[in-house]
Short mmCIF file of C-alpha atoms in Angstrom, two decimals:
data_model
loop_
_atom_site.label_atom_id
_atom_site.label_comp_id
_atom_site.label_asym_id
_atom_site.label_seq_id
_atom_site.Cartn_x
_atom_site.Cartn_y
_atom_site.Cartn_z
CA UNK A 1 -43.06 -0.74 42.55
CA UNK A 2 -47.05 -0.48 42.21
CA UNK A 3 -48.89 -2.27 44.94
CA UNK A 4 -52.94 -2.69 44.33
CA UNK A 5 -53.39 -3.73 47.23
CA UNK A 6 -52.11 -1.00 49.07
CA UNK A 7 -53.12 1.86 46.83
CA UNK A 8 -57.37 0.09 47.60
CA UNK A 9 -56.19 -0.06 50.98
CA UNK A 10 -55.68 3.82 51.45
CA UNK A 11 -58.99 4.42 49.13
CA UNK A 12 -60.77 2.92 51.30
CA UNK A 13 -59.34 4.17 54.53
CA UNK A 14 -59.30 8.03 52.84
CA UNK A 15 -63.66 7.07 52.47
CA UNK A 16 -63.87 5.48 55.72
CA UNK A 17 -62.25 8.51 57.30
CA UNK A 18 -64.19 10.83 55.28
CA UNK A 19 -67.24 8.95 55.94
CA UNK A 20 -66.82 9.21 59.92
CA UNK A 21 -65.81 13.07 59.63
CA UNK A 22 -69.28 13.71 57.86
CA UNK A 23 -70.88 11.78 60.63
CA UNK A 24 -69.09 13.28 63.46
CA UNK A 25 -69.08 16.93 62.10
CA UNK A 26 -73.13 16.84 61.04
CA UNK A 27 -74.12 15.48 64.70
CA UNK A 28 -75.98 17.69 66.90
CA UNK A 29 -74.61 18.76 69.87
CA UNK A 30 -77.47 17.49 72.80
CA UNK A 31 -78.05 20.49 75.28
CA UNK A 32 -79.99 19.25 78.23
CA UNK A 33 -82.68 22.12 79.31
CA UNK A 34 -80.96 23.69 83.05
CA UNK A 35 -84.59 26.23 83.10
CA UNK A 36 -87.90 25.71 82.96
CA UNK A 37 -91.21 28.09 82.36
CA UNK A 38 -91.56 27.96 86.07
CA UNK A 39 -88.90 29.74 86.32
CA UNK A 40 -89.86 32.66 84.35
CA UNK A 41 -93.44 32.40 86.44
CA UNK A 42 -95.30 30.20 83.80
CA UNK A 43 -97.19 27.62 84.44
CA UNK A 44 -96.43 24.01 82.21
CA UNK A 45 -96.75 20.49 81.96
CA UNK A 46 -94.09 17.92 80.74
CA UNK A 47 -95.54 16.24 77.64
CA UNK A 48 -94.09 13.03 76.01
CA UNK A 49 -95.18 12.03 72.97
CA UNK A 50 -94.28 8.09 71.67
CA UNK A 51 -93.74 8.38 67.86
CA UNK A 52 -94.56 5.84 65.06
CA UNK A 53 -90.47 4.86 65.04
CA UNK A 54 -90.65 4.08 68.41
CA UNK A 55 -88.86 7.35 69.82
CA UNK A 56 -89.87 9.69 72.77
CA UNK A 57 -90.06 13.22 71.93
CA UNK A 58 -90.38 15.67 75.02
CA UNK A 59 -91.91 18.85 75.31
CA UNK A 60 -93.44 21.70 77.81
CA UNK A 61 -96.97 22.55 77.36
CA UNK A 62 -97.68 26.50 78.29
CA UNK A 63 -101.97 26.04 78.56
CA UNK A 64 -103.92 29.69 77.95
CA UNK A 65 -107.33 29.58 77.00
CA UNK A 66 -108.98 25.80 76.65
CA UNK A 67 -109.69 26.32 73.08
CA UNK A 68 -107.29 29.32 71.99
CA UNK A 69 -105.00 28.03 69.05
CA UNK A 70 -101.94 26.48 69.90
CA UNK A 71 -98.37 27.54 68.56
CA UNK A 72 -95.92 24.37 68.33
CA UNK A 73 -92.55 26.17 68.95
CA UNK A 74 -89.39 23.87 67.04
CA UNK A 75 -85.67 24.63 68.38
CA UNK A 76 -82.89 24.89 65.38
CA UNK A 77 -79.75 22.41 65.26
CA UNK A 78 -78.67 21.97 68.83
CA UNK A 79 -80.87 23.66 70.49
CA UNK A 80 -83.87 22.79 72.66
CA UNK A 81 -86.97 24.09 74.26
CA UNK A 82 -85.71 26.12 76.40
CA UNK A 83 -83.41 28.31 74.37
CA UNK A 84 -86.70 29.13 72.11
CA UNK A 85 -88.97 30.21 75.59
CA UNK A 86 -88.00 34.30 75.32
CA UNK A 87 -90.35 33.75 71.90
CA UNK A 88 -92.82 31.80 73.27
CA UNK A 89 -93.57 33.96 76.07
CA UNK A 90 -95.02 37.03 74.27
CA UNK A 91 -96.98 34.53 72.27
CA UNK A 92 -98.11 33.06 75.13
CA UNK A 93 -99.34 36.53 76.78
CA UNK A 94 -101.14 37.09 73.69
CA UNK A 95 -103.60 33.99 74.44
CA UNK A 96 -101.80 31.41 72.76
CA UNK A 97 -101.21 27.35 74.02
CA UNK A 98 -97.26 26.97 73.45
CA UNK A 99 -96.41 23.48 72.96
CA UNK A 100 -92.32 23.94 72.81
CA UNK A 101 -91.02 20.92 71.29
CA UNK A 102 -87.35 19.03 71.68
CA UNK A 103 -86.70 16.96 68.35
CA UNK A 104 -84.78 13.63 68.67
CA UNK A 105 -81.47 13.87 69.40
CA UNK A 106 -81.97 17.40 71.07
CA UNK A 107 -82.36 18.18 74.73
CA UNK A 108 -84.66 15.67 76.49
CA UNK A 109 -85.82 13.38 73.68
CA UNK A 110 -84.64 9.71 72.96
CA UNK A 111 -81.51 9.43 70.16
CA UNK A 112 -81.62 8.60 66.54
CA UNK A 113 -79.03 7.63 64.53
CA UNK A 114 -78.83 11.13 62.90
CA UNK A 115 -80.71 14.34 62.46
CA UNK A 116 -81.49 16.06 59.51
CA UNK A 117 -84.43 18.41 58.10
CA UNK A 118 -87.10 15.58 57.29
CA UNK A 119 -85.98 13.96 60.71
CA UNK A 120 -87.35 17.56 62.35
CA UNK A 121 -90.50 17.94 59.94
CA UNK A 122 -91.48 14.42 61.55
CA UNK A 123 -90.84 15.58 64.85
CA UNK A 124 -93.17 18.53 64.43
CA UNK A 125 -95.93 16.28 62.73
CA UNK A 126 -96.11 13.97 65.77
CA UNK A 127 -96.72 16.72 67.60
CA UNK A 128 -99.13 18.13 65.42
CA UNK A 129 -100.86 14.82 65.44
CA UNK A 130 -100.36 14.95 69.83
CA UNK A 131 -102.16 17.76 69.69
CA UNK A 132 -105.06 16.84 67.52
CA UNK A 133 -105.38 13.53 69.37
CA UNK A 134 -105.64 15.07 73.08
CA UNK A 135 -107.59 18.49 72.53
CA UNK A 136 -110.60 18.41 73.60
CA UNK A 137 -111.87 21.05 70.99
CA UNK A 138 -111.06 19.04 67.21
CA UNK A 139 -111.67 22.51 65.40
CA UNK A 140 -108.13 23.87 67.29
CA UNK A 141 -106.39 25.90 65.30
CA UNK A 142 -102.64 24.64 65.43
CA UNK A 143 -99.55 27.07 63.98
CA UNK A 144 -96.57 26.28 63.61
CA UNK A 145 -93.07 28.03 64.35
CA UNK A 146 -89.50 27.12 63.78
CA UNK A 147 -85.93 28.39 64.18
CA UNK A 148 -83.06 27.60 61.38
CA UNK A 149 -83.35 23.61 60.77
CA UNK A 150 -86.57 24.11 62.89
CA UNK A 151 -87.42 26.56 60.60
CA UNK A 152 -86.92 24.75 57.37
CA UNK A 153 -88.94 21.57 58.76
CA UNK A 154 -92.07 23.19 59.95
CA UNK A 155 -92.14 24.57 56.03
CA UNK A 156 -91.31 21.07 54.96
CA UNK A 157 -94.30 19.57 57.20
CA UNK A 158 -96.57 22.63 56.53
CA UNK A 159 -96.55 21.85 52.66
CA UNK A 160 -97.48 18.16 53.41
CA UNK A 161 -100.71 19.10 56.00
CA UNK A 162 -103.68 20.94 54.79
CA UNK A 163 -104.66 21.47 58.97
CA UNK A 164 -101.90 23.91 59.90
CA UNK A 165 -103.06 27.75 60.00
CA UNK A 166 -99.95 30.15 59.86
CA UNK A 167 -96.33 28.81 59.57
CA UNK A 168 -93.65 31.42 61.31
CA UNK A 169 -89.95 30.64 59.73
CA UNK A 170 -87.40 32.35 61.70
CA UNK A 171 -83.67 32.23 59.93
CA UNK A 172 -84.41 29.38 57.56
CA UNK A 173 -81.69 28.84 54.62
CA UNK A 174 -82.95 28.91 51.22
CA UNK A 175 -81.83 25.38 50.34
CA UNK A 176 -79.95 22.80 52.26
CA UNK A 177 -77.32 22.01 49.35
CA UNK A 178 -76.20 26.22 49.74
CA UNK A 179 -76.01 25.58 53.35
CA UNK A 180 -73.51 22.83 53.40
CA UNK A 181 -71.56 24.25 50.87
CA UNK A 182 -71.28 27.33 52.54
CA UNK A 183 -70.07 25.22 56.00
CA UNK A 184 -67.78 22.68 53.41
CA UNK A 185 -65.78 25.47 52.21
CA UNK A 186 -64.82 25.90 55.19
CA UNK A 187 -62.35 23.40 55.12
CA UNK A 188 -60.48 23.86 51.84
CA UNK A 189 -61.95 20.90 50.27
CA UNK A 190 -61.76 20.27 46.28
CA UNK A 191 -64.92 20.19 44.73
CA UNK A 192 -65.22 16.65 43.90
CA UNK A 193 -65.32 15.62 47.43
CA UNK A 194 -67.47 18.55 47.84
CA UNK A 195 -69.76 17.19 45.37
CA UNK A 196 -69.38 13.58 46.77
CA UNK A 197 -70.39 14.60 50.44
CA UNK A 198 -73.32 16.19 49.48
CA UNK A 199 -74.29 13.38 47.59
CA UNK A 200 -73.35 10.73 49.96
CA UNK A 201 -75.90 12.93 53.04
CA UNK A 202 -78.97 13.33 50.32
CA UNK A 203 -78.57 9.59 50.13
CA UNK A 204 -78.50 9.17 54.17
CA UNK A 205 -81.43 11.21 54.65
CA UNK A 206 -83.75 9.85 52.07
CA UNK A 207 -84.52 12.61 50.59
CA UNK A 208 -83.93 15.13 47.11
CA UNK A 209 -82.52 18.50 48.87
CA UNK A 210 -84.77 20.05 45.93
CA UNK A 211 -87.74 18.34 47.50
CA UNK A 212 -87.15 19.52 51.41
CA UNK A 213 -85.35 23.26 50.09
CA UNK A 214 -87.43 25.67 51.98
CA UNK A 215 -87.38 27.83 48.94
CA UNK A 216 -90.01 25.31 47.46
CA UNK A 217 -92.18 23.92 50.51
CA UNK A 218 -92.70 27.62 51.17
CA UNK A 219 -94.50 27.74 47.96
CA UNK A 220 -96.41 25.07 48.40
CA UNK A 221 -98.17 25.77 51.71
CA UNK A 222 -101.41 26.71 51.84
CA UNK A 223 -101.47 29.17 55.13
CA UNK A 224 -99.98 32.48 55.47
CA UNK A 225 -96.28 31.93 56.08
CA UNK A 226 -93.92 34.91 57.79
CA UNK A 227 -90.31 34.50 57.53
CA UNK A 228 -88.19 36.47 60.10
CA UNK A 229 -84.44 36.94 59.35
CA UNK A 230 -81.47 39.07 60.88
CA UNK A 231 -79.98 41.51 58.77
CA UNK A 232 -76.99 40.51 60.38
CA UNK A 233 -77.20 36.95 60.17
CA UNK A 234 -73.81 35.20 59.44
CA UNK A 235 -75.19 31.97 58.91
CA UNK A 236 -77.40 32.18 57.34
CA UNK A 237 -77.54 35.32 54.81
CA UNK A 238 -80.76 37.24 54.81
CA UNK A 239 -80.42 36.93 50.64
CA UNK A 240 -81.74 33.14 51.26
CA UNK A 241 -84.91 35.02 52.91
CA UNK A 242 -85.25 36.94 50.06
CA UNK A 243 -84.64 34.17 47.68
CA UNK A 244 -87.11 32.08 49.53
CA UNK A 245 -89.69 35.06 48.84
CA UNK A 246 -88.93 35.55 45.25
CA UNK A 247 -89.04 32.28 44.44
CA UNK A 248 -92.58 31.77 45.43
CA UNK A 249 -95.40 32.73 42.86
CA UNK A 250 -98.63 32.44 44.43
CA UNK A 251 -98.60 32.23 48.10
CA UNK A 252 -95.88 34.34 48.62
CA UNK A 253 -94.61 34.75 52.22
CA UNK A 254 -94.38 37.58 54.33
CA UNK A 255 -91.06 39.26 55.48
CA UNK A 256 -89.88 40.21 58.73
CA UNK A 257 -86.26 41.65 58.43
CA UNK A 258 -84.88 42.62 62.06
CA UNK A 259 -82.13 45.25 61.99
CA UNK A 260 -78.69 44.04 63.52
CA UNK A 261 -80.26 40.66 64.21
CA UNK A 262 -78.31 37.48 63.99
CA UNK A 263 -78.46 33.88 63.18
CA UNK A 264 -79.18 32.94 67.23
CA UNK A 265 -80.41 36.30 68.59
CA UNK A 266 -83.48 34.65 70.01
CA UNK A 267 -83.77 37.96 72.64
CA UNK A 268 -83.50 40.05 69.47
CA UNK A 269 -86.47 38.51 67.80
CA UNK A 270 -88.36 38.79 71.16
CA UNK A 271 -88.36 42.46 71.76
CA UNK A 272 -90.22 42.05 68.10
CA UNK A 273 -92.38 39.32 69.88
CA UNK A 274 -95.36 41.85 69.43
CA UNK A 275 -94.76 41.94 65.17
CA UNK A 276 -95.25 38.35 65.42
CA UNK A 277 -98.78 38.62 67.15
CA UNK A 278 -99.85 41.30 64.80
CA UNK A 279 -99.23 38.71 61.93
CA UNK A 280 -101.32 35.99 63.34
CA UNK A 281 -103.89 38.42 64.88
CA UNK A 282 -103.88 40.12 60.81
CA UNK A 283 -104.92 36.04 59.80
CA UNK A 284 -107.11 35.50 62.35
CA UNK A 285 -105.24 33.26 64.21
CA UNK A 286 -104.75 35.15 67.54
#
């Protein structure tokens, strides 16, 4: 015998359950920093930085020269400042101010009720806006750098700012909807609740994944951009960095590809800390 009842009954616990799985298994893990610059002989100051939303954001400010430009350094999806200071330190030698930034939900900053790309993009545009407010030189050049998520938000903020001077990318998908698809798979789902997931997170974040893709905010910004990838990135292919590069018309972005690197070999990327200054010193940045 048929039962409505029932049968809406298990619906709605099979989207309830569903619903809570894409929650739990899209939260960022939180990885308190154990390290410090001190402790690699640096000297910093804590910085906190009181958004519009009402949220805390920490960071670590690595002062050089008063009025050298400053680099705001984003972590990827659970990470935090200090897993992104092996990259800011041969910046830093190279006369930069480092401003390495935790994004909510991340290391030391307040929570949120998620995270996502645009969530990180605002992140790095309060601190862009920090920094402009508390300089004491307003002509400071400010760059911007970011690692995966990282990566795709300070593309996604640099396309919306007309007062950022060189954007560095470091293994940034191509577009979010790939991503996800690539991690859905995963789990032998059909396509339909493939397709109903994806829909179901573009509504949560509030945004088109079209409109934050870092395949088209690259080509809208209008600094030099570098994009650094791993040719060994698992994660993250390096064909999105190629697609990102392809895709673009007019300001196309550089490409760094590092040999053997992969998705989180920060230390990799450092020993080609120095390629990184010869990009910003080549657009006068440095």
């Amino acid at each position: 015998m048929y039962y409505p009842g029932i049968a809406l009954l298990v619906i709605i616990i099979i989207i309830t359950a569903t619903l809570l799985a894409v929650h739990v298994g899209f939260r960022a893990p939180r990885r308190i920093e154990r390290n410090n610059p001190a402790d690699y002989g640096f000297a910093y100051k804590e910085i906190y930085i009181r958004t519009d939303a009402g949220k805390q954001l920490y960071a670590w400010r690595l002062p050089a020269v008063e009025h050298a430009p400053i680099l705001i350094i984003l972590h990827g999806w659970g990470g935090n400042a200090e897993l992104m200071l092996p990259l800011a330190l041969p910046l830093h030698r190279a006369g930069m101010n480092i401003l390495l930034l935790d994004a909510r939900n991340h290391g030391r900053c307040d929570s949120a009720s998620f995270s996502s790309l645009p969530r990180f993009a605002e992140d790095a545009g309060e601190a862009v806006d920090w920094v402009k407010a508390h300089c004491s030189d307003p002509r400071q050049r400010i760059a911007l750098l970011g690692h995966s998520v990282g990566g795709g938000a300070v593309l996604f903020e640099a396309s919306r700012r007309y007062d950022i001077v060189a954007v560095i990318s470091i293994a940034v998908f191509a577009h979010p909807e790939w991503m996800m698809r690539r991690y859905l798979e995963r789990f032998m789902l059909p396509d339909f609740c493939i397709a109903w997931i994806l829909h179901y997170i573009e509504r949560l974040i509030g945004h088109r994944y079209s409109g934050i893709a870092p395949m088209n905010t690259a080509c809208l910004i209008r600094c030099p951009v570098l994009l650094v990838h791993g040719t060994a990135d698992e994660t993250v292919p390096v064909t999105d960095a190629h697609a990102i590069q392809d895709h673009c018309r007019g300001n196309k972005p550089e490409l760094l590809l590092i040999e053997g690197g992969t998705h989180d070999s920060v230390e990799e990327i450092e020993r080609h800390g120095d390629w990184l200054v010869a990009f910003l010193r080549k657009e006068g940045v440095v």
